[in-house]
């Protein structure tokens, strides 16, 4: 396997823990262990207190799989596989779907693994660019990119880095396209439950046996450190292939993380209310920032997710980001980290230090 460096993750490896403020984080303010345990129901608390640290069931703790299935109407625990983060789910699903001579159609810009893993597995990839005016996806362009050897269409909604959300009818059309071509629709839904200004979408896996939904505890739940993600899918042969590939990566999941994820999903209303509060305060602060700085930055206001993709006006964004981090210790993520041309950058608004980080950015933009 010849796989390119994951540019964005290499950038985070360099900077994430060396700066004062990560203003491009995609996760929501991390939840503390004590805070989470205080929310745990009796059963999760009992499991936590009596936990034995042995190997766990490869497909995931049955109670956790059932809880995740509860987020996907009509699906059961059998339709769920739990992984070490969403990233393992992407890696294994792409390897299960794509081999030499196969083709993938991927909406773009995208989190790099969503196209790079397919390419490294021997597939060819057609990237379908989002429309910069509103970051919408042209489903006709996806249809035009389909080939007889297309095995998967890949979308991400809510979307990183733009904060766009597919319209429900677009999702239905994408599902139909995948079905017509005997392909799968891989739907990265890791930013689900972060819809501020757009209708939530049904998980793709609930719409068709050809739909595969990717979920995670990292974003809306504020629990990235658990490294718990999942795939929901109804196609039994594909599930079996993914399950057998998992024997070559993690084999099974972290026992403590599974119990904590179970507790968190059972306390989802409280955790999502906490998230909504952080995100809505930050979004209104961002509205003021972009109104005050209209000559320096433009943006399409995100309709979902915890990130947006504004554009810097009048300076090269890579140079700006390099000087900003050196002088203010504030990290932004230039479009180049997505291999995307131009002067956009990713800005995250899930963290509690966002107002302070934004203040530093504003000062720097005026003087730097
Ligand atoms: C669109 C998208 N998919 C998948 C992932 C991977 O999630 P995790 O790091 O929690 O495994 C990320 C992480 O930032 C992401 O932004």
mmCIF file of C-alpha atoms and ligand atoms in Angstrom:
data_model
loop_
_atom_site.group_PDB
_atom_site.id
_atom_site.type_symbol
_atom_site.label_atom_id
_atom_site.label_comp_id
_atom_site.label_asym_id
_atom_site.label_seq_id
_atom_site.Cartn_x
_atom_site.Cartn_y
_atom_site.Cartn_z
ATOM 1 C CA UNK A 1 0.000 0.000 0.000
ATOM 2 C CA UNK A 2 1.421 3.374 -1.066
ATOM 3 C CA UNK A 3 -0.398 6.016 0.966
ATOM 4 C CA UNK A 4 0.313 9.749 0.943
ATOM 5 C CA UNK A 5 0.957 11.648 4.160
ATOM 6 C CA UNK A 6 -2.292 12.804 5.788
ATOM 7 C CA UNK A 7 -1.447 16.485 5.337
ATOM 8 C CA UNK A 8 -3.907 17.914 7.869
ATOM 9 C CA UNK A 9 -3.014 15.363 10.538
ATOM 10 C CA UNK A 10 0.728 16.020 10.026
ATOM 11 C CA UNK A 11 -0.031 19.742 10.510
ATOM 12 C CA UNK A 12 -1.910 18.968 13.738
ATOM 13 C CA UNK A 13 0.912 16.690 14.869
ATOM 14 C CA UNK A 14 3.260 19.664 14.519
ATOM 15 C CA UNK A 15 1.060 22.301 16.149
ATOM 16 C CA UNK A 16 -1.946 21.042 18.110
ATOM 17 C CA UNK A 17 -0.240 20.644 21.460
ATOM 18 C CA UNK A 18 2.279 23.459 20.980
ATOM 19 C CA UNK A 19 -0.080 26.432 20.631
ATOM 20 C CA UNK A 20 -2.240 28.499 22.991
ATOM 21 C CA UNK A 21 -5.419 28.218 20.945
ATOM 22 C CA UNK A 22 -6.498 25.699 18.338
ATOM 23 C CA UNK A 23 -8.914 27.900 16.403
ATOM 24 C CA UNK A 24 -9.395 25.239 13.743
ATOM 25 C CA UNK A 25 -10.399 22.319 16.006
ATOM 26 C CA UNK A 26 -13.274 20.281 14.664
ATOM 27 C CA UNK A 27 -14.296 18.722 17.957
ATOM 28 C CA UNK A 28 -16.427 20.233 20.688
ATOM 29 C CA UNK A 29 -14.916 21.230 24.036
ATOM 30 C CA UNK A 30 -13.811 17.932 25.634
ATOM 31 C CA UNK A 31 -15.983 16.574 28.447
ATOM 32 C CA UNK A 32 -14.189 15.705 31.720
ATOM 33 C CA UNK A 33 -14.221 12.141 33.025
ATOM 34 C CA UNK A 34 -15.859 13.186 36.304
ATOM 35 C CA UNK A 35 -18.453 15.227 34.398
ATOM 36 C CA UNK A 36 -19.323 12.211 32.248
ATOM 37 C CA UNK A 37 -19.443 9.752 35.155
ATOM 38 C CA UNK A 38 -21.772 12.115 37.002
ATOM 39 C CA UNK A 39 -24.194 11.711 34.091
ATOM 40 C CA UNK A 40 -23.888 7.907 33.923
ATOM 41 C CA UNK A 41 -27.032 5.801 34.428
ATOM 42 C CA UNK A 42 -26.917 3.032 37.059
ATOM 43 C CA UNK A 43 -26.147 0.255 34.599
ATOM 44 C CA UNK A 44 -23.227 2.115 32.963
ATOM 45 C CA UNK A 45 -21.897 3.091 36.382
ATOM 46 C CA UNK A 46 -22.045 -0.540 37.548
ATOM 47 C CA UNK A 47 -20.244 -1.666 34.361
ATOM 48 C CA UNK A 48 -17.586 1.026 34.943
ATOM 49 C CA UNK A 49 -17.008 0.101 38.601
ATOM 50 C CA UNK A 50 -16.720 -3.625 37.868
ATOM 51 C CA UNK A 51 -14.824 -3.311 34.586
ATOM 52 C CA UNK A 52 -12.214 -5.967 33.841
ATOM 53 C CA UNK A 53 -9.529 -4.878 31.424
ATOM 54 C CA UNK A 54 -9.449 -7.859 29.120
ATOM 55 C CA UNK A 55 -9.966 -8.089 25.364
ATOM 56 C CA UNK A 56 -13.397 -6.991 24.258
ATOM 57 C CA UNK A 57 -15.824 -8.296 21.618
ATOM 58 C CA UNK A 58 -14.413 -7.495 18.197
ATOM 59 C CA UNK A 59 -17.579 -5.942 16.751
ATOM 60 C CA UNK A 60 -18.114 -3.864 19.878
ATOM 61 C CA UNK A 61 -19.813 -4.177 23.261
ATOM 62 C CA UNK A 62 -23.351 -5.477 22.505
ATOM 63 C CA UNK A 63 -25.011 -2.873 24.746
ATOM 64 C CA UNK A 64 -23.071 -0.103 22.988
ATOM 65 C CA UNK A 65 -23.973 -1.432 19.541
ATOM 66 C CA UNK A 66 -27.625 -1.475 20.622
ATOM 67 C CA UNK A 67 -27.370 2.113 21.877
ATOM 68 C CA UNK A 68 -25.808 3.225 18.566
ATOM 69 C CA UNK A 69 -28.497 1.363 16.616
ATOM 70 C CA UNK A 70 -30.984 3.474 18.575
ATOM 71 C CA UNK A 71 -29.602 6.510 16.690
ATOM 72 C CA UNK A 72 -30.488 4.812 13.383
ATOM 73 C CA UNK A 73 -34.258 4.128 13.202
ATOM 74 C CA UNK A 74 -35.005 0.619 11.949
ATOM 75 C CA UNK A 75 -31.480 -0.719 12.480
ATOM 76 C CA UNK A 76 -30.434 -3.230 15.126
ATOM 77 C CA UNK A 77 -27.212 -3.909 17.027
ATOM 78 C CA UNK A 78 -26.295 -6.444 14.308
ATOM 79 C CA UNK A 79 -25.969 -3.588 11.809
ATOM 80 C CA UNK A 80 -23.308 -1.779 13.856
ATOM 81 C CA UNK A 81 -19.530 -2.264 14.073
ATOM 82 C CA UNK A 82 -17.609 -0.194 16.626
ATOM 83 C CA UNK A 83 -14.052 1.016 15.933
ATOM 84 C CA UNK A 84 -11.155 2.968 17.381
ATOM 85 C CA UNK A 85 -12.493 6.296 16.165
ATOM 86 C CA UNK A 86 -14.225 7.076 12.908
ATOM 87 C CA UNK A 87 -10.867 6.950 11.182
ATOM 88 C CA UNK A 88 -10.541 3.177 11.539
ATOM 89 C CA UNK A 89 -14.039 2.814 10.075
ATOM 90 C CA UNK A 90 -13.046 4.880 7.027
ATOM 91 C CA UNK A 91 -9.855 2.914 6.524
ATOM 92 C CA UNK A 92 -11.410 -0.519 6.768
ATOM 93 C CA UNK A 93 -14.559 0.248 4.813
ATOM 94 C CA UNK A 94 -12.568 1.721 1.911
ATOM 95 C CA UNK A 95 -10.292 -1.309 1.890
ATOM 96 C CA UNK A 96 -13.335 -3.574 1.893
ATOM 97 C CA UNK A 97 -14.912 -1.707 -1.023
ATOM 98 C CA UNK A 98 -12.013 -0.712 -3.245
ATOM 99 C CA UNK A 99 -9.310 -2.705 -4.964
ATOM 100 C CA UNK A 100 -7.193 -2.296 -8.073
ATOM 101 C CA UNK A 101 -9.293 -1.112 -11.010
ATOM 102 C CA UNK A 102 -12.195 0.164 -8.891
ATOM 103 C CA UNK A 103 -13.425 3.730 -8.841
ATOM 104 C CA UNK A 104 -14.728 6.108 -6.155
ATOM 105 C CA UNK A 105 -16.560 9.437 -6.493
ATOM 106 C CA UNK A 106 -15.851 11.794 -3.606
ATOM 107 C CA UNK A 107 -17.294 15.229 -2.786
ATOM 108 C CA UNK A 108 -14.444 17.703 -2.285
ATOM 109 C CA UNK A 109 -12.821 19.351 -0.327
ATOM 110 C CA UNK A 110 -12.828 16.448 2.076
ATOM 111 C CA UNK A 111 -11.103 14.969 5.099
ATOM 112 C CA UNK A 112 -8.187 13.377 3.302
ATOM 113 C CA UNK A 113 -8.796 9.751 4.245
ATOM 114 C CA UNK A 114 -12.182 9.942 2.483
ATOM 115 C CA UNK A 115 -10.347 9.922 -0.866
ATOM 116 C CA UNK A 116 -6.756 8.923 -0.114
ATOM 117 C CA UNK A 117 -7.489 5.461 1.306
ATOM 118 C CA UNK A 118 -9.406 4.467 -1.835
ATOM 119 C CA UNK A 119 -6.538 5.699 -3.996
ATOM 120 C CA UNK A 120 -3.930 3.895 -1.915
ATOM 121 C CA UNK A 121 -5.970 0.691 -2.173
ATOM 122 C CA UNK A 122 -5.496 0.789 -5.956
ATOM 123 C CA UNK A 123 -8.660 2.651 -6.930
ATOM 124 C CA UNK A 124 -9.047 5.722 -9.076
ATOM 125 C CA UNK A 125 -10.901 8.663 -7.571
ATOM 126 C CA UNK A 126 -13.002 11.418 -9.121
ATOM 127 C CA UNK A 127 -13.291 14.458 -6.862
ATOM 128 C CA UNK A 128 -16.492 16.463 -7.302
ATOM 129 C CA UNK A 129 -15.904 20.045 -6.097
ATOM 130 C CA UNK A 130 -18.492 21.791 -3.934
ATOM 131 C CA UNK A 131 -19.841 25.116 -5.208
ATOM 132 C CA UNK A 132 -17.862 27.881 -3.449
ATOM 133 C CA UNK A 133 -20.884 30.197 -3.421
ATOM 134 C CA UNK A 134 -22.703 28.113 -0.811
ATOM 135 C CA UNK A 135 -20.623 24.913 -0.594
ATOM 136 C CA UNK A 136 -23.472 22.902 -2.075
ATOM 137 C CA UNK A 137 -22.927 19.604 -3.865
ATOM 138 C CA UNK A 138 -24.119 19.241 -7.451
ATOM 139 C CA UNK A 139 -25.680 15.784 -7.494
ATOM 140 C CA UNK A 140 -25.814 15.909 -11.311
ATOM 141 C CA UNK A 141 -22.005 16.222 -11.297
ATOM 142 C CA UNK A 142 -21.827 13.142 -9.054
ATOM 143 C CA UNK A 143 -24.113 11.296 -11.515
ATOM 144 C CA UNK A 144 -21.909 12.383 -14.439
ATOM 145 C CA UNK A 145 -18.801 11.066 -12.652
ATOM 146 C CA UNK A 146 -20.221 7.543 -12.175
ATOM 147 C CA UNK A 147 -18.526 4.757 -14.169
ATOM 148 C CA UNK A 148 -19.304 1.065 -14.577
ATOM 149 C CA UNK A 149 -16.526 0.298 -12.048
ATOM 150 C CA UNK A 150 -17.653 2.866 -9.437
ATOM 151 C CA UNK A 151 -17.915 1.050 -6.122
ATOM 152 C CA UNK A 152 -18.592 3.936 -3.783
ATOM 153 C CA UNK A 153 -19.867 7.514 -3.621
ATOM 154 C CA UNK A 154 -18.443 9.373 -0.623
ATOM 155 C CA UNK A 155 -20.137 12.358 0.991
ATOM 156 C CA UNK A 156 -19.735 14.109 4.326
ATOM 157 C CA UNK A 157 -22.697 15.950 5.793
ATOM 158 C CA UNK A 158 -22.602 17.992 7.998
ATOM 159 C CA UNK A 159 -19.446 18.859 6.123
ATOM 160 C CA UNK A 160 -15.902 19.636 7.188
ATOM 161 C CA UNK A 161 -14.373 22.071 6.448
ATOM 162 C CA UNK A 162 -17.306 24.124 5.105
ATOM 163 C CA UNK A 163 -20.207 23.533 7.503
ATOM 164 C CA UNK A 164 -22.532 22.728 4.592
ATOM 165 C CA UNK A 165 -25.413 20.294 4.878
ATOM 166 C CA UNK A 166 -26.992 18.276 2.066
ATOM 167 C CA UNK A 167 -30.678 18.834 1.497
ATOM 168 C CA UNK A 168 -32.724 15.694 2.329
ATOM 169 C CA UNK A 169 -33.747 15.323 -1.332
ATOM 170 C CA UNK A 170 -30.080 15.392 -2.386
ATOM 171 C CA UNK A 171 -29.306 12.588 0.043
ATOM 172 C CA UNK A 172 -32.194 10.565 -1.380
ATOM 173 C CA UNK A 173 -30.892 11.139 -4.915
ATOM 174 C CA UNK A 174 -27.398 10.026 -3.903
ATOM 175 C CA UNK A 175 -28.818 6.861 -2.357
ATOM 176 C CA UNK A 176 -30.752 6.175 -5.566
ATOM 177 C CA UNK A 177 -27.610 6.766 -7.664
ATOM 178 C CA UNK A 178 -25.627 4.287 -5.577
ATOM 179 C CA UNK A 179 -28.432 1.728 -5.875
ATOM 180 C CA UNK A 180 -28.715 2.171 -9.665
ATOM 181 C CA UNK A 181 -24.995 1.586 -10.112
ATOM 182 C CA UNK A 182 -24.677 -1.288 -7.657
ATOM 183 C CA UNK A 183 -22.364 0.948 -5.611
ATOM 184 C CA UNK A 184 -22.453 2.015 -1.951
ATOM 185 C CA UNK A 185 -23.070 5.473 -0.566
ATOM 186 C CA UNK A 186 -20.475 6.064 2.171
ATOM 187 C CA UNK A 187 -21.957 8.839 4.264
ATOM 188 C CA UNK A 188 -19.586 10.437 6.766
ATOM 189 C CA UNK A 189 -21.963 11.651 9.466
ATOM 190 C CA UNK A 190 -19.391 12.380 12.177
ATOM 191 C CA UNK A 191 -20.775 15.920 12.637
ATOM 192 C CA UNK A 192 -24.339 14.682 13.106
ATOM 193 C CA UNK A 193 -26.266 16.439 15.930
ATOM 194 C CA UNK A 194 -24.521 19.715 15.037
ATOM 195 C CA UNK A 195 -27.244 21.091 12.765
ATOM 196 C CA UNK A 196 -27.870 24.775 13.636
ATOM 197 C CA UNK A 197 -29.527 26.113 10.547
ATOM 198 C CA UNK A 198 -30.431 23.073 8.441
ATOM 199 C CA UNK A 199 -32.675 20.054 8.883
ATOM 200 C CA UNK A 200 -30.988 16.959 10.348
ATOM 201 C CA UNK A 201 -30.630 14.140 7.815
ATOM 202 C CA UNK A 202 -31.613 10.523 8.295
ATOM 203 C CA UNK A 203 -28.524 8.278 8.505
ATOM 204 C CA UNK A 204 -27.840 6.903 5.010
ATOM 205 C CA UNK A 205 -27.819 3.360 6.409
ATOM 206 C CA UNK A 206 -31.485 3.752 7.350
ATOM 207 C CA UNK A 207 -32.441 4.696 3.787
ATOM 208 C CA UNK A 208 -30.984 1.752 1.901
ATOM 209 C CA UNK A 209 -28.959 -1.447 2.267
ATOM 210 C CA UNK A 210 -26.539 0.398 -0.023
ATOM 211 C CA UNK A 211 -26.031 3.164 2.568
ATOM 212 C CA UNK A 212 -23.115 3.119 5.014
ATOM 213 C CA UNK A 213 -23.171 5.650 7.871
ATOM 214 C CA UNK A 214 -20.066 6.713 9.747
ATOM 215 C CA UNK A 215 -20.507 8.072 13.286
ATOM 216 C CA UNK A 216 -18.262 8.994 16.190
ATOM 217 C CA UNK A 217 -18.154 10.215 19.798
ATOM 218 C CA UNK A 218 -15.520 12.853 18.928
ATOM 219 C CA UNK A 219 -17.506 15.813 17.660
ATOM 220 C CA UNK A 220 -20.964 16.664 19.041
ATOM 221 C CA UNK A 221 -20.400 14.541 22.162
ATOM 222 C CA UNK A 222 -17.046 16.179 23.021
ATOM 223 C CA UNK A 223 -15.366 12.819 23.589
ATOM 224 C CA UNK A 224 -12.621 12.564 20.954
ATOM 225 C CA UNK A 225 -10.231 10.986 23.467
ATOM 226 C CA UNK A 226 -12.426 7.906 23.782
ATOM 227 C CA UNK A 227 -11.490 6.990 20.202
ATOM 228 C CA UNK A 228 -14.873 5.375 19.643
ATOM 229 C CA UNK A 229 -16.509 5.507 16.226
ATOM 230 C CA UNK A 230 -18.804 3.199 14.280
ATOM 231 C CA UNK A 231 -20.192 2.123 10.963
ATOM 232 C CA UNK A 232 -23.887 1.417 10.539
ATOM 233 C CA UNK A 233 -24.673 -0.739 7.503
ATOM 234 C CA UNK A 234 -27.160 -3.400 6.550
ATOM 235 C CA UNK A 235 -25.185 -5.251 3.879
ATOM 236 C CA UNK A 236 -24.064 -8.463 5.634
ATOM 237 C CA UNK A 237 -21.253 -9.450 3.201
ATOM 238 C CA UNK A 238 -19.699 -5.968 3.429
ATOM 239 C CA UNK A 239 -19.972 -6.062 7.234
ATOM 240 C CA UNK A 240 -18.274 -9.450 7.313
ATOM 241 C CA UNK A 241 -15.425 -8.211 5.116
ATOM 242 C CA UNK A 242 -14.904 -5.128 7.294
ATOM 243 C CA UNK A 243 -15.024 -7.254 10.449
ATOM 244 C CA UNK A 244 -12.337 -9.545 9.126
ATOM 245 C CA UNK A 245 -10.108 -6.630 8.097
ATOM 246 C CA UNK A 246 -10.383 -5.280 11.636
ATOM 247 C CA UNK A 247 -8.346 -8.272 12.802
ATOM 248 C CA UNK A 248 -5.375 -6.525 11.165
ATOM 249 C CA UNK A 249 -5.846 -3.160 12.839
ATOM 250 C CA UNK A 250 -7.176 -3.019 16.405
ATOM 251 C CA UNK A 251 -8.924 -6.442 16.715
ATOM 252 C CA UNK A 252 -11.215 -4.977 19.359
ATOM 253 C CA UNK A 253 -11.972 -1.689 21.092
ATOM 254 C CA UNK A 254 -10.732 -0.135 24.318
ATOM 255 C CA UNK A 255 -12.774 -1.591 27.198
ATOM 256 C CA UNK A 256 -12.981 1.628 29.293
ATOM 257 C CA UNK A 257 -13.839 3.706 26.227
ATOM 258 C CA UNK A 258 -16.735 1.451 25.286
ATOM 259 C CA UNK A 259 -18.316 1.813 28.731
ATOM 260 C CA UNK A 260 -17.830 5.581 28.724
ATOM 261 C CA UNK A 261 -19.333 5.827 25.236
ATOM 262 C CA UNK A 262 -22.309 3.789 26.441
ATOM 263 C CA UNK A 263 -22.811 6.152 29.383
ATOM 264 C CA UNK A 264 -22.467 9.164 27.089
ATOM 265 C CA UNK A 265 -25.008 7.950 24.537
ATOM 266 C CA UNK A 266 -27.477 7.237 27.318
ATOM 267 C CA UNK A 267 -26.897 10.801 28.562
ATOM 268 C CA UNK A 268 -27.021 12.222 25.061
ATOM 269 C CA UNK A 269 -29.668 14.859 25.729
ATOM 270 C CA UNK A 270 -27.555 16.494 28.444
ATOM 271 C CA UNK A 271 -24.339 16.285 26.414
ATOM 272 C CA UNK A 272 -25.942 17.659 23.258
ATOM 273 C CA UNK A 273 -27.557 20.511 25.198
ATOM 274 C CA UNK A 274 -24.079 21.436 26.516
ATOM 275 C CA UNK A 275 -22.729 21.353 22.960
ATOM 276 C CA UNK A 276 -25.567 23.428 21.532
ATOM 277 C CA UNK A 277 -24.972 26.077 24.154
ATOM 278 C CA UNK A 278 -21.234 26.365 23.367
ATOM 279 C CA UNK A 279 -21.753 26.371 19.615
ATOM 280 C CA UNK A 280 -24.597 28.869 19.544
ATOM 281 C CA UNK A 281 -22.711 31.382 21.728
ATOM 282 C CA UNK A 282 -19.631 31.015 19.505
ATOM 283 C CA UNK A 283 -21.608 31.350 16.281
ATOM 284 C CA UNK A 284 -23.149 34.608 17.394
ATOM 285 C CA UNK A 285 -19.674 35.914 18.302
ATOM 286 C CA UNK A 286 -18.491 34.887 14.842
ATOM 287 C CA UNK A 287 -21.392 36.771 13.245
ATOM 288 C CA UNK A 288 -20.135 39.940 14.936
ATOM 289 C CA UNK A 289 -16.532 39.225 13.931
ATOM 290 C CA UNK A 290 -17.354 38.739 10.242
ATOM 291 C CA UNK A 291 -19.604 41.812 10.208
ATOM 292 C CA UNK A 292 -16.822 43.959 11.717
ATOM 293 C CA UNK A 293 -14.129 42.519 9.432
ATOM 294 C CA UNK A 294 -16.003 42.256 6.150
ATOM 295 C CA UNK A 295 -13.102 43.787 4.196
ATOM 296 C CA UNK A 296 -10.617 41.238 5.547
ATOM 297 C CA UNK A 297 -12.620 38.027 5.619
ATOM 298 C CA UNK A 298 -15.634 36.615 3.845
ATOM 299 C CA UNK A 299 -17.553 33.502 4.738
ATOM 300 C CA UNK A 300 -20.501 31.320 4.013
ATOM 301 C CA UNK A 301 -22.098 30.923 7.450
ATOM 302 C CA UNK A 302 -22.018 27.209 8.379
ATOM 303 C CA UNK A 303 -25.445 25.592 8.540
ATOM 304 C CA UNK A 304 -24.191 22.540 10.421
ATOM 305 C CA UNK A 305 -21.043 21.013 12.000
ATOM 306 C CA UNK A 306 -18.575 22.778 14.317
ATOM 307 C CA UNK A 307 -16.403 24.233 11.556
ATOM 308 C CA UNK A 308 -16.557 26.816 8.779
ATOM 309 C CA UNK A 309 -14.353 27.723 5.837
ATOM 310 C CA UNK A 310 -13.909 31.498 5.638
ATOM 311 C CA UNK A 311 -11.712 33.237 3.099
ATOM 312 C CA UNK A 312 -8.910 35.643 3.875
ATOM 313 C CA UNK A 313 -8.919 38.695 1.605
ATOM 314 C CA UNK A 314 -5.766 40.438 0.440
ATOM 315 C CA UNK A 315 -3.062 38.195 1.966
ATOM 316 C CA UNK A 316 -1.764 34.733 1.255
ATOM 317 C CA UNK A 317 -3.437 32.511 3.859
ATOM 318 C CA UNK A 318 -0.488 30.124 4.320
ATOM 319 C CA UNK A 319 1.809 33.016 5.137
ATOM 320 C CA UNK A 320 -0.857 34.633 7.351
ATOM 321 C CA UNK A 321 -1.381 31.375 9.277
ATOM 322 C CA UNK A 322 2.358 30.877 9.772
ATOM 323 C CA UNK A 323 2.787 34.408 11.176
ATOM 324 C CA UNK A 324 -0.378 34.143 13.291
ATOM 325 C CA UNK A 325 0.762 30.996 15.029
ATOM 326 C CA UNK A 326 4.260 32.356 15.634
ATOM 327 C CA UNK A 327 3.076 35.674 17.029
ATOM 328 C CA UNK A 328 -0.202 34.894 18.783
ATOM 329 C CA UNK A 329 -0.044 31.124 19.311
ATOM 330 C CA UNK A 330 -3.345 30.773 17.439
ATOM 331 C CA UNK A 331 -3.712 27.916 14.964
ATOM 332 C CA UNK A 332 -5.881 28.115 11.852
ATOM 333 C CA UNK A 333 -5.938 25.531 9.073
ATOM 334 C CA UNK A 334 -5.254 26.858 5.569
ATOM 335 C CA UNK A 335 -7.053 25.286 2.602
ATOM 336 C CA UNK A 336 -3.724 23.900 1.376
ATOM 337 C CA UNK A 337 -3.931 21.353 4.204
ATOM 338 C CA UNK A 338 -6.908 19.887 2.329
ATOM 339 C CA UNK A 339 -5.004 20.117 -0.960
ATOM 340 C CA UNK A 340 -7.565 22.781 -1.845
ATOM 341 C CA UNK A 341 -6.448 25.874 -3.781
ATOM 342 C CA UNK A 342 -7.073 29.458 -2.715
ATOM 343 C CA UNK A 343 -7.301 31.514 0.425
ATOM 344 C CA UNK A 344 -9.863 29.710 2.570
ATOM 345 C CA UNK A 345 -9.062 28.380 6.003
ATOM 346 C CA UNK A 346 -10.878 26.158 8.489
ATOM 347 C CA UNK A 347 -12.129 27.769 11.652
ATOM 348 C CA UNK A 348 -13.637 25.707 14.489
ATOM 349 C CA UNK A 349 -16.275 27.000 16.889
ATOM 350 C CA UNK A 350 -16.797 24.111 19.294
ATOM 351 C CA UNK A 351 -14.238 25.167 21.879
ATOM 352 C CA UNK A 352 -14.800 27.408 24.904
ATOM 353 C CA UNK A 353 -11.618 29.393 24.196
ATOM 354 C CA UNK A 354 -12.875 30.429 20.757
ATOM 355 C CA UNK A 355 -13.770 34.014 21.762
ATOM 356 C CA UNK A 356 -10.271 34.596 23.155
ATOM 357 C CA UNK A 357 -8.621 32.984 20.122
ATOM 358 C CA UNK A 358 -10.785 35.038 17.782
ATOM 359 C CA UNK A 359 -9.844 38.203 19.654
ATOM 360 C CA UNK A 360 -6.171 37.402 19.051
ATOM 361 C CA UNK A 361 -6.890 36.723 15.367
ATOM 362 C CA UNK A 362 -8.723 40.047 15.060
ATOM 363 C CA UNK A 363 -5.851 41.981 16.669
ATOM 364 C CA UNK A 364 -3.350 40.246 14.446
ATOM 365 C CA UNK A 365 -5.372 40.826 11.253
ATOM 366 C CA UNK A 366 -5.440 44.586 12.000
ATOM 367 C CA UNK A 367 -1.753 44.949 12.717
ATOM 368 C CA UNK A 368 -0.005 41.914 11.259
HETATM 369 C C1 LIG B 1 -15.054 14.470 8.192
HETATM 370 C C2 LIG B 1 -14.300 13.650 9.177
HETATM 371 N N1 LIG B 1 -14.398 12.303 9.118
HETATM 372 C C3 LIG B 1 -13.739 11.513 9.985
HETATM 373 C C4 LIG B 1 -12.947 12.057 10.972
HETATM 374 C C5 LIG B 1 -12.216 11.137 11.924
HETATM 375 O O1 LIG B 1 -12.765 11.239 13.204
HETATM 376 P P1 LIG B 1 -11.963 10.658 14.466
HETATM 377 O O2 LIG B 1 -10.699 11.445 14.523
HETATM 378 O O3 LIG B 1 -12.775 10.942 15.637
HETATM 379 O O4 LIG B 1 -11.675 9.231 14.211
HETATM 380 C C6 LIG B 1 -12.804 13.433 11.069
HETATM 381 C C7 LIG B 1 -11.923 14.032 12.101
HETATM 382 O O5 LIG B 1 -11.650 15.190 12.176
HETATM 383 C C8 LIG B 1 -13.501 14.258 10.145
HETATM 384 O O6 LIG B 1 -13.420 15.601 10.199
#
